[in-house]
Amino acid sequence: MDIEETPVLDNHLHLDPVNGRNVEAVEEFAEHGGTHLLVLNKPSWHLTEAAADESTFREVFDLTVGAVEDATEVLPGRAWPVLGVHPALVSRLVEDGHTPEEARDIMQTGLDVAAEYVTDGPALAIKSGRPHYDVDDAVWEASNEVMRHGFELAADGDFAIQLHTEGGEDFAEVARWAEERGLDRTQVVKHYSGGRLVGPTKSVLADKDELEIAIEEDEPFLMETDYIDDPDRPGAVLGPKTVPRRVRWLLESNHDEAVRTAHVETPGAVYGIDTEATLADRDGSGD
């Protein structure tokens, strides 16, 4: 199979319509064979200087929805927004004088707004998580409460949630928290995952070694770059052409089945999207 015969989805990429390359990065992705994107809003403080509140979250989400609409115009397939609250916001709020409980409430309000964007149509899923760095017990518990609130929202709305968390391979407890709230663990996606993961669905950073591990594990997985669209860090974390390049490498290595898993089957199972049909529709060959 050639790359032209398959959808190519980057499951976690940022666009910055205020300071970044934005559509230029999408064009680079498409030129190398990319077809579909899940675009995560950047942390609110990267896009606006306003204090975090409901109106600020809406401003950031609207900017991201607009960036996604522009991205879809230049893609062979399409892009979808994934909206939420970056878990590092808790530290910024506490540093600004809020208690961990007040920070929790503000962040849960942001997730409520993100869920509204999913149920009303423009967004596909939400994002939550907890800090990937050391915090005190009160901040950690507040962060876990924010994440569990995200699970409740996703369960109520029947949509997926991406997680930004600390590293590691064992997130069985997190998956149990989701299931206790009525959310299937397959709809919980661990962003920036390695090739092995216990609990949620893994979104594997497009590193060759980790992808080989994911293939050996023979479980559902997604691929991502976590491209951050920062002009001061142009290649961070991975550039937008990385996922298409890794797909070419996988196909050249006769891993056609793994490519189908990551770019067709898992996106369908987790998000309910049909990357083949949306690609065919843009080609003019769909219904």
mmCIF file of N, CA, C and O in Angstrom, residues 44-128:
data_model
loop_
_atom_site.group_PDB
_atom_site.id
_atom_site.type_symbol
_atom_site.label_atom_id
_atom_site.label_comp_id
_atom_site.label_asym_id
_atom_site.label_seq_id
_atom_site.Cartn_x
_atom_site.Cartn_y
_atom_site.Cartn_z
ATOM 1 N N SER A 44 -4.592 28.487 27.418
ATOM 2 C CA SER A 44 -5.269 29.775 27.277
ATOM 3 C C SER A 44 -4.308 30.944 27.372
ATOM 4 O O SER A 44 -4.455 31.949 26.656
ATOM 5 N N TRP A 45 -3.281 30.825 28.226
ATOM 6 C CA TRP A 45 -2.369 31.947 28.419
ATOM 7 C C TRP A 45 -1.432 32.158 27.230
ATOM 8 O O TRP A 45 -0.749 33.168 27.158
ATOM 9 N N HIS A 46 -1.399 31.214 26.293
ATOM 10 C CA HIS A 46 -0.624 31.402 25.071
ATOM 11 C C HIS A 46 -1.378 32.234 24.036
ATOM 12 O O HIS A 46 -0.767 32.758 23.098
ATOM 13 N N LEU A 47 -2.689 32.330 24.167
ATOM 14 C CA LEU A 47 -3.502 32.996 23.162
ATOM 15 C C LEU A 47 -4.136 34.296 23.652
ATOM 16 O O LEU A 47 -4.575 35.113 22.849
ATOM 17 N N THR A 48 -4.200 34.480 24.956
ATOM 18 C CA THR A 48 -4.806 35.689 25.497
ATOM 19 C C THR A 48 -4.188 35.990 26.854
ATOM 20 O O THR A 48 -3.763 35.081 27.573
ATOM 21 N N GLU A 49 -4.152 37.265 27.205
ATOM 22 C CA GLU A 49 -3.635 37.677 28.511
ATOM 23 C C GLU A 49 -4.751 37.792 29.542
ATOM 24 O O GLU A 49 -4.486 38.094 30.706
ATOM 25 N N ALA A 50 -5.965 37.547 29.134
ATOM 26 C CA ALA A 50 -7.093 37.670 30.054
ATOM 27 C C ALA A 50 -7.046 36.583 31.126
ATOM 28 O O ALA A 50 -6.527 35.490 30.906
ATOM 29 N N ALA A 51 -7.598 36.894 32.276
ATOM 30 C CA ALA A 51 -7.677 35.906 33.353
ATOM 31 C C ALA A 51 -8.563 34.744 32.926
ATOM 32 O O ALA A 51 -9.498 34.914 32.133
ATOM 33 N N ALA A 52 -8.257 33.558 33.455
ATOM 34 C CA ALA A 52 -9.014 32.370 33.085
ATOM 35 C C ALA A 52 -10.418 32.433 33.680
ATOM 36 O O ALA A 52 -10.591 32.441 34.898
ATOM 37 N N ASP A 53 -11.408 32.505 32.809
ATOM 38 C CA ASP A 53 -12.797 32.425 33.228
ATOM 39 C C ASP A 53 -13.600 31.934 32.027
ATOM 40 O O ASP A 53 -13.031 31.634 30.966
ATOM 41 N N GLU A 54 -14.913 31.854 32.176
ATOM 42 C CA GLU A 54 -15.737 31.284 31.110
ATOM 43 C C GLU A 54 -15.557 32.023 29.785
ATOM 44 O O GLU A 54 -15.423 31.406 28.725
ATOM 45 N N SER A 55 -15.534 33.348 29.824
ATOM 46 C CA SER A 55 -15.412 34.106 28.579
ATOM 47 C C SER A 55 -14.045 33.897 27.934
ATOM 48 O O SER A 55 -13.947 33.835 26.698
ATOM 49 N N THR A 56 -13.012 33.754 28.735
ATOM 50 C CA THR A 56 -11.678 33.489 28.192
ATOM 51 C C THR A 56 -11.625 32.133 27.516
ATOM 52 O O THR A 56 -11.057 31.990 26.419
ATOM 53 N N PHE A 57 -12.199 31.135 28.155
ATOM 54 C CA PHE A 57 -12.228 29.808 27.545
ATOM 55 C C PHE A 57 -12.964 29.858 26.207
ATOM 56 O O PHE A 57 -12.522 29.267 25.219
ATOM 57 N N ARG A 58 -14.077 30.566 26.162
ATOM 58 C CA ARG A 58 -14.820 30.662 24.896
ATOM 59 C C ARG A 58 -13.981 31.357 23.819
ATOM 60 O O ARG A 58 -14.006 30.959 22.653
ATOM 61 N N GLU A 59 -13.260 32.389 24.205
ATOM 62 C CA GLU A 59 -12.410 33.096 23.249
ATOM 63 C C GLU A 59 -11.362 32.144 22.665
ATOM 64 O O GLU A 59 -11.147 32.102 21.447
ATOM 65 N N VAL A 60 -10.710 31.377 23.535
ATOM 66 C CA VAL A 60 -9.673 30.442 23.089
ATOM 67 C C VAL A 60 -10.274 29.342 22.219
ATOM 68 O O VAL A 60 -9.707 28.969 21.182
ATOM 69 N N PHE A 61 -11.414 28.820 22.615
ATOM 70 C CA PHE A 61 -12.055 27.757 21.832
ATOM 71 C C PHE A 61 -12.493 28.276 20.464
ATOM 72 O O PHE A 61 -12.349 27.588 19.450
ATOM 73 N N ASP A 62 -13.031 29.494 20.428
ATOM 74 C CA ASP A 62 -13.455 30.059 19.142
ATOM 75 C C ASP A 62 -12.264 30.257 18.209
ATOM 76 O O ASP A 62 -12.375 30.021 16.994
ATOM 77 N N LEU A 63 -11.145 30.701 18.748
ATOM 78 C CA LEU A 63 -9.936 30.841 17.936
ATOM 79 C C LEU A 63 -9.527 29.493 17.353
ATOM 80 O O LEU A 63 -9.143 29.398 16.179
ATOM 81 N N THR A 64 -9.613 28.450 18.158
ATOM 82 C CA THR A 64 -9.213 27.121 17.694
ATOM 83 C C THR A 64 -10.190 26.579 16.664
ATOM 84 O O THR A 64 -9.780 25.992 15.662
ATOM 85 N N VAL A 65 -11.465 26.781 16.878
ATOM 86 C CA VAL A 65 -12.466 26.342 15.893
ATOM 87 C C VAL A 65 -12.220 27.042 14.555
ATOM 88 O O VAL A 65 -12.280 26.419 13.486
ATOM 89 N N GLY A 66 -11.900 28.322 14.593
ATOM 90 C CA GLY A 66 -11.596 29.036 13.367
ATOM 91 C C GLY A 66 -10.353 28.495 12.677
ATOM 92 O O GLY A 66 -10.320 28.357 11.438
ATOM 93 N N ALA A 67 -9.335 28.173 13.473
ATOM 94 C CA ALA A 67 -8.116 27.598 12.899
ATOM 95 C C ALA A 67 -8.403 26.249 12.248
ATOM 96 O O ALA A 67 -7.835 25.917 11.194
ATOM 97 N N VAL A 68 -9.275 25.474 12.851
ATOM 98 C CA VAL A 68 -9.648 24.168 12.294
ATOM 99 C C VAL A 68 -10.402 24.336 10.977
ATOM 100 O O VAL A 68 -10.178 23.574 10.014
ATOM 101 N N GLU A 69 -11.280 25.308 10.918
ATOM 102 C CA GLU A 69 -12.000 25.556 9.657
ATOM 103 C C GLU A 69 -11.016 25.916 8.544
ATOM 104 O O GLU A 69 -11.137 25.436 7.409
ATOM 105 N N ASP A 70 -10.021 26.736 8.872
ATOM 106 C CA ASP A 70 -9.003 27.094 7.879
ATOM 107 C C ASP A 70 -8.163 25.875 7.492
ATOM 108 O O ASP A 70 -7.804 25.710 6.322
ATOM 109 N N ALA A 71 -7.868 25.025 8.463
ATOM 110 C CA ALA A 71 -7.077 23.824 8.195
ATOM 111 C C ALA A 71 -7.810 22.882 7.254
ATOM 112 O O ALA A 71 -7.226 22.317 6.325
ATOM 113 N N THR A 72 -9.102 22.712 7.489
ATOM 114 C CA THR A 72 -9.890 21.807 6.650
ATOM 115 C C THR A 72 -9.866 22.242 5.188
ATOM 116 O O THR A 72 -9.901 21.407 4.276
ATOM 117 N N GLU A 73 -9.770 23.527 4.960
ATOM 118 C CA GLU A 73 -9.758 24.042 3.586
ATOM 119 C C GLU A 73 -8.545 23.566 2.795
ATOM 120 O O GLU A 73 -8.598 23.496 1.565
ATOM 121 N N VAL A 74 -7.444 23.238 3.472
ATOM 122 C CA VAL A 74 -6.224 22.863 2.752
ATOM 123 C C VAL A 74 -5.879 21.376 2.916
ATOM 124 O O VAL A 74 -4.844 20.928 2.427
ATOM 125 N N LEU A 75 -6.743 20.616 3.574
ATOM 126 C CA LEU A 75 -6.489 19.189 3.783
ATOM 127 C C LEU A 75 -7.244 18.334 2.774
ATOM 128 O O LEU A 75 -8.368 18.667 2.393
ATOM 129 N N PRO A 76 -6.669 17.209 2.373
ATOM 130 C CA PRO A 76 -7.417 16.255 1.542
ATOM 131 C C PRO A 76 -8.605 15.657 2.292
ATOM 132 O O PRO A 76 -9.604 15.289 1.684
ATOM 133 N N GLY A 77 -8.472 15.547 3.595
ATOM 134 C CA GLY A 77 -9.566 15.080 4.439
ATOM 135 C C GLY A 77 -10.176 16.240 5.193
ATOM 136 O O GLY A 77 -10.739 17.138 4.602
ATOM 137 N N ARG A 78 -10.002 16.257 6.518
ATOM 138 C CA ARG A 78 -10.515 17.370 7.310
ATOM 139 C C ARG A 78 -9.847 17.385 8.672
ATOM 140 O O ARG A 78 -9.107 16.471 9.041
ATOM 141 N N ALA A 79 -10.118 18.448 9.409
ATOM 142 C CA ALA A 79 -9.636 18.567 10.781
ATOM 143 C C ALA A 79 -10.821 18.679 11.730
ATOM 144 O O ALA A 79 -11.922 19.069 11.322
ATOM 145 N N TRP A 80 -10.577 18.325 12.988
ATOM 146 C CA TRP A 80 -11.590 18.455 14.048
ATOM 147 C C TRP A 80 -10.955 19.129 15.258
ATOM 148 O O TRP A 80 -9.803 18.849 15.598
ATOM 149 N N PRO A 81 -11.696 19.977 15.977
ATOM 150 C CA PRO A 81 -11.179 20.543 17.218
ATOM 151 C C PRO A 81 -11.356 19.583 18.392
ATOM 152 O O PRO A 81 -12.377 18.897 18.499
ATOM 153 N N VAL A 82 -10.352 19.565 19.258
ATOM 154 C CA VAL A 82 -10.450 18.922 20.568
ATOM 155 C C VAL A 82 -10.145 20.016 21.583
ATOM 156 O O VAL A 82 -9.049 20.577 21.587
ATOM 157 N N LEU A 83 -11.126 20.336 22.427
ATOM 158 C CA LEU A 83 -11.044 21.523 23.260
ATOM 159 C C LEU A 83 -11.025 21.173 24.745
ATOM 160 O O LEU A 83 -11.681 20.232 25.182
ATOM 161 N N GLY A 84 -10.271 21.943 25.497
ATOM 162 C CA GLY A 84 -10.227 21.683 26.924
ATOM 163 C C GLY A 84 -9.321 22.637 27.664
ATOM 164 O O GLY A 84 -8.985 23.715 27.171
ATOM 165 N N VAL A 85 -8.926 22.205 28.856
ATOM 166 C CA VAL A 85 -8.154 23.033 29.773
ATOM 167 C C VAL A 85 -6.832 22.339 30.064
ATOM 168 O O VAL A 85 -6.814 21.188 30.515
ATOM 169 N N HIS A 86 -5.743 23.025 29.803
ATOM 170 C CA HIS A 86 -4.433 22.434 30.056
ATOM 171 C C HIS A 86 -4.250 22.251 31.563
ATOM 172 O O HIS A 86 -4.514 23.175 32.344
ATOM 173 N N PRO A 87 -3.796 21.069 31.996
ATOM 174 C CA PRO A 87 -3.693 20.824 33.445
ATOM 175 C C PRO A 87 -2.710 21.735 34.161
ATOM 176 O O PRO A 87 -2.808 21.906 35.380
ATOM 177 N N ALA A 88 -1.757 22.343 33.434
ATOM 178 C CA ALA A 88 -0.817 23.253 34.093
ATOM 179 C C ALA A 88 -1.479 24.548 34.533
ATOM 180 O O ALA A 88 -0.887 25.314 35.314
ATOM 181 N N LEU A 89 -2.707 24.802 34.077
ATOM 182 C CA LEU A 89 -3.403 26.012 34.515
ATOM 183 C C LEU A 89 -3.577 26.029 36.025
ATOM 184 O O LEU A 89 -3.581 27.104 36.637
ATOM 185 N N VAL A 90 -3.692 24.862 36.633
ATOM 186 C CA VAL A 90 -3.902 24.829 38.078
ATOM 187 C C VAL A 90 -2.759 25.525 38.796
ATOM 188 O O VAL A 90 -2.969 26.277 39.765
ATOM 189 N N SER A 91 -1.530 25.316 38.335
ATOM 190 C CA SER A 91 -0.378 25.936 38.988
ATOM 191 C C SER A 91 -0.372 27.443 38.788
ATOM 192 O O SER A 91 -0.046 28.205 39.715
ATOM 193 N N ARG A 92 -0.733 27.882 37.592
ATOM 194 C CA ARG A 92 -0.776 29.316 37.335
ATOM 195 C C ARG A 92 -1.833 29.992 38.211
ATOM 196 O O ARG A 92 -1.617 31.086 38.734
ATOM 197 N N LEU A 93 -2.966 29.333 38.375
ATOM 198 C CA LEU A 93 -4.021 29.904 39.201
ATOM 199 C C LEU A 93 -3.618 29.965 40.667
ATOM 200 O O LEU A 93 -3.873 30.963 41.357
ATOM 201 N N VAL A 94 -2.988 28.913 41.144
ATOM 202 C CA VAL A 94 -2.540 28.902 42.547
ATOM 203 C C VAL A 94 -1.465 29.962 42.764
ATOM 204 O O VAL A 94 -1.460 30.676 43.783
ATOM 205 N N GLU A 95 -0.564 30.090 41.818
ATOM 206 C CA GLU A 95 0.473 31.126 41.931
ATOM 207 C C GLU A 95 -0.126 32.530 41.933
ATOM 208 O O GLU A 95 0.430 33.451 42.537
ATOM 209 N N ASP A 96 -1.285 32.673 41.281
ATOM 210 C CA ASP A 96 -1.952 33.979 41.243
ATOM 211 C C ASP A 96 -2.817 34.240 42.472
ATOM 212 O O ASP A 96 -3.498 35.276 42.543
ATOM 213 N N GLY A 97 -2.815 33.304 43.423
ATOM 214 C CA GLY A 97 -3.514 33.542 44.675
ATOM 215 C C GLY A 97 -4.761 32.727 44.910
ATOM 216 O O GLY A 97 -5.396 32.833 45.974
ATOM 217 N N HIS A 98 -5.166 31.903 43.948
ATOM 218 C CA HIS A 98 -6.339 31.055 44.141
ATOM 219 C C HIS A 98 -5.990 29.851 45.002
ATOM 220 O O HIS A 98 -4.852 29.347 44.975
ATOM 221 N N THR A 99 -6.951 29.350 45.730
ATOM 222 C CA THR A 99 -6.763 28.081 46.419
ATOM 223 C C THR A 99 -6.862 26.950 45.389
ATOM 224 O O THR A 99 -7.433 27.138 44.302
ATOM 225 N N PRO A 100 -6.339 25.768 45.698
ATOM 226 C CA PRO A 100 -6.504 24.641 44.775
ATOM 227 C C PRO A 100 -7.965 24.357 44.456
ATOM 228 O O PRO A 100 -8.299 24.012 43.322
ATOM 229 N N GLU A 101 -8.849 24.542 45.448
ATOM 230 C CA GLU A 101 -10.270 24.292 45.218
ATOM 231 C C GLU A 101 -10.869 25.323 44.264
ATOM 232 O O GLU A 101 -11.689 24.992 43.397
ATOM 233 N N GLU A 102 -10.451 26.582 44.404
ATOM 234 C CA GLU A 102 -10.917 27.615 43.477
ATOM 235 C C GLU A 102 -10.391 27.351 42.067
ATOM 236 O O GLU A 102 -11.113 27.509 41.073
ATOM 237 N N ALA A 103 -9.136 26.932 41.989
ATOM 238 C CA ALA A 103 -8.561 26.593 40.685
ATOM 239 C C ALA A 103 -9.320 25.439 40.052
ATOM 240 O O ALA A 103 -9.613 25.453 38.846
ATOM 241 N N ARG A 104 -9.649 24.445 40.854
ATOM 242 C CA ARG A 104 -10.444 23.304 40.360
ATOM 243 C C ARG A 104 -11.759 23.779 39.761
ATOM 244 O O ARG A 104 -12.138 23.370 38.657
ATOM 245 N N ASP A 105 -12.453 24.657 40.468
ATOM 246 C CA ASP A 105 -13.758 25.123 39.999
ATOM 247 C C ASP A 105 -13.636 25.889 38.683
ATOM 248 O O ASP A 105 -14.476 25.735 37.783
ATOM 249 N N ILE A 106 -12.618 26.725 38.558
ATOM 250 C CA ILE A 106 -12.410 27.479 37.317
ATOM 251 C C ILE A 106 -12.142 26.523 36.163
ATOM 252 O O ILE A 106 -12.703 26.665 35.063
ATOM 253 N N MET A 107 -11.303 25.519 36.406
ATOM 254 C CA MET A 107 -10.955 24.571 35.346
ATOM 255 C C MET A 107 -12.138 23.687 34.978
ATOM 256 O O MET A 107 -12.343 23.355 33.806
ATOM 257 N N GLN A 108 -12.939 23.325 35.953
ATOM 258 C CA GLN A 108 -14.130 22.536 35.643
ATOM 259 C C GLN A 108 -15.129 23.356 34.831
ATOM 260 O O GLN A 108 -15.793 22.822 33.932
ATOM 261 N N THR A 109 -15.196 24.646 35.082
ATOM 262 C CA THR A 109 -16.032 25.519 34.251
ATOM 263 C C THR A 109 -15.539 25.495 32.814
ATOM 264 O O THR A 109 -16.338 25.447 31.861
ATOM 265 N N GLY A 110 -14.211 25.540 32.639
ATOM 266 C CA GLY A 110 -13.653 25.455 31.290
ATOM 267 C C GLY A 110 -14.029 24.161 30.594
ATOM 268 O O GLY A 110 -14.347 24.163 29.394
ATOM 269 N N LEU A 111 -14.029 23.056 31.320
ATOM 270 C CA LEU A 111 -14.428 21.777 30.730
ATOM 271 C C LEU A 111 -15.917 21.759 30.405
ATOM 272 O O LEU A 111 -16.333 21.182 29.392
ATOM 273 N N ASP A 112 -16.731 22.399 31.254
ATOM 274 C CA ASP A 112 -18.160 22.507 30.950
ATOM 275 C C ASP A 112 -18.373 23.212 29.615
ATOM 276 O O ASP A 112 -19.201 22.790 28.790
ATOM 277 N N VAL A 113 -17.616 24.282 29.399
ATOM 278 C CA VAL A 113 -17.730 25.025 28.140
ATOM 279 C C VAL A 113 -17.253 24.162 26.977
ATOM 280 O O VAL A 113 -17.886 24.107 25.916
ATOM 281 N N ALA A 114 -16.133 23.455 27.165
ATOM 282 C CA ALA A 114 -15.617 22.587 26.101
ATOM 283 C C ALA A 114 -16.637 21.521 25.730
ATOM 284 O O ALA A 114 -16.850 21.231 24.539
ATOM 285 N N ALA A 115 -17.280 20.927 26.741
ATOM 286 C CA ALA A 115 -18.297 19.908 26.470
ATOM 287 C C ALA A 115 -19.463 20.488 25.693
ATOM 288 O O ALA A 115 -20.050 19.825 24.827
ATOM 289 N N GLU A 116 -19.793 21.732 25.966
ATOM 290 C CA GLU A 116 -20.859 22.414 25.224
ATOM 291 C C GLU A 116 -20.496 22.514 23.738
ATOM 292 O O GLU A 116 -21.346 22.331 22.863
ATOM 293 N N TYR A 117 -19.223 22.793 23.459
ATOM 294 C CA TYR A 117 -18.786 22.888 22.060
ATOM 295 C C TYR A 117 -18.863 21.533 21.357
ATOM 296 O O TYR A 117 -19.027 21.484 20.138
ATOM 297 N N VAL A 118 -18.723 20.445 22.109
ATOM 298 C CA VAL A 118 -18.869 19.119 21.502
ATOM 299 C C VAL A 118 -20.340 18.819 21.246
ATOM 300 O O VAL A 118 -20.734 18.437 20.138
ATOM 301 N N THR A 119 -21.162 19.004 22.241
ATOM 302 C CA THR A 119 -22.576 18.648 22.085
ATOM 303 C C THR A 119 -23.284 19.565 21.084
ATOM 304 O O THR A 119 -24.233 19.141 20.421
ATOM 305 N N ASP A 120 -22.800 20.795 20.935
ATOM 306 C CA ASP A 120 -23.409 21.723 19.975
ATOM 307 C C ASP A 120 -22.828 21.578 18.573
ATOM 308 O O ASP A 120 -23.314 22.229 17.646
ATOM 309 N N GLY A 121 -21.772 20.784 18.422
ATOM 310 C CA GLY A 121 -21.347 20.463 17.066
ATOM 311 C C GLY A 121 -19.947 20.768 16.614
ATOM 312 O O GLY A 121 -19.347 19.945 15.929
ATOM 313 N N PRO A 122 -19.336 21.927 16.926
ATOM 314 C CA PRO A 122 -18.057 22.221 16.278
ATOM 315 C C PRO A 122 -16.889 21.364 16.742
ATOM 316 O O PRO A 122 -15.931 21.169 15.983
ATOM 317 N N ALA A 123 -16.919 20.846 17.963
ATOM 318 C CA ALA A 123 -15.775 20.085 18.490
ATOM 319 C C ALA A 123 -16.077 18.593 18.508
ATOM 320 O O ALA A 123 -17.230 18.160 18.531
ATOM 321 N N LEU A 124 -14.993 17.811 18.500
ATOM 322 C CA LEU A 124 -15.106 16.351 18.460
ATOM 323 C C LEU A 124 -14.987 15.725 19.840
ATOM 324 O O LEU A 124 -15.659 14.747 20.155
ATOM 325 N N ALA A 125 -14.117 16.287 20.684
ATOM 326 C CA ALA A 125 -13.817 15.686 21.982
ATOM 327 C C ALA A 125 -13.283 16.784 22.894
ATOM 328 O O ALA A 125 -13.110 17.934 22.480
ATOM 329 N N ILE A 126 -13.026 16.427 24.159
ATOM 330 C CA ILE A 126 -12.470 17.385 25.108
ATOM 331 C C ILE A 126 -11.109 16.901 25.587
ATOM 332 O O ILE A 126 -10.706 15.764 25.348
ATOM 333 N N LYS A 127 -10.407 17.792 26.277
ATOM 334 C CA LYS A 127 -9.090 17.475 26.821
ATOM 335 C C LYS A 127 -9.033 17.894 28.283
ATOM 336 O O LYS A 127 -9.512 18.954 28.662
ATOM 337 N N SER A 128 -8.420 17.026 29.094
ATOM 338 C CA SER A 128 -8.181 17.346 30.497
ATOM 339 C C SER A 128 -6.874 16.656 30.909
ATOM 340 O O SER A 128 -6.012 16.417 30.076
#
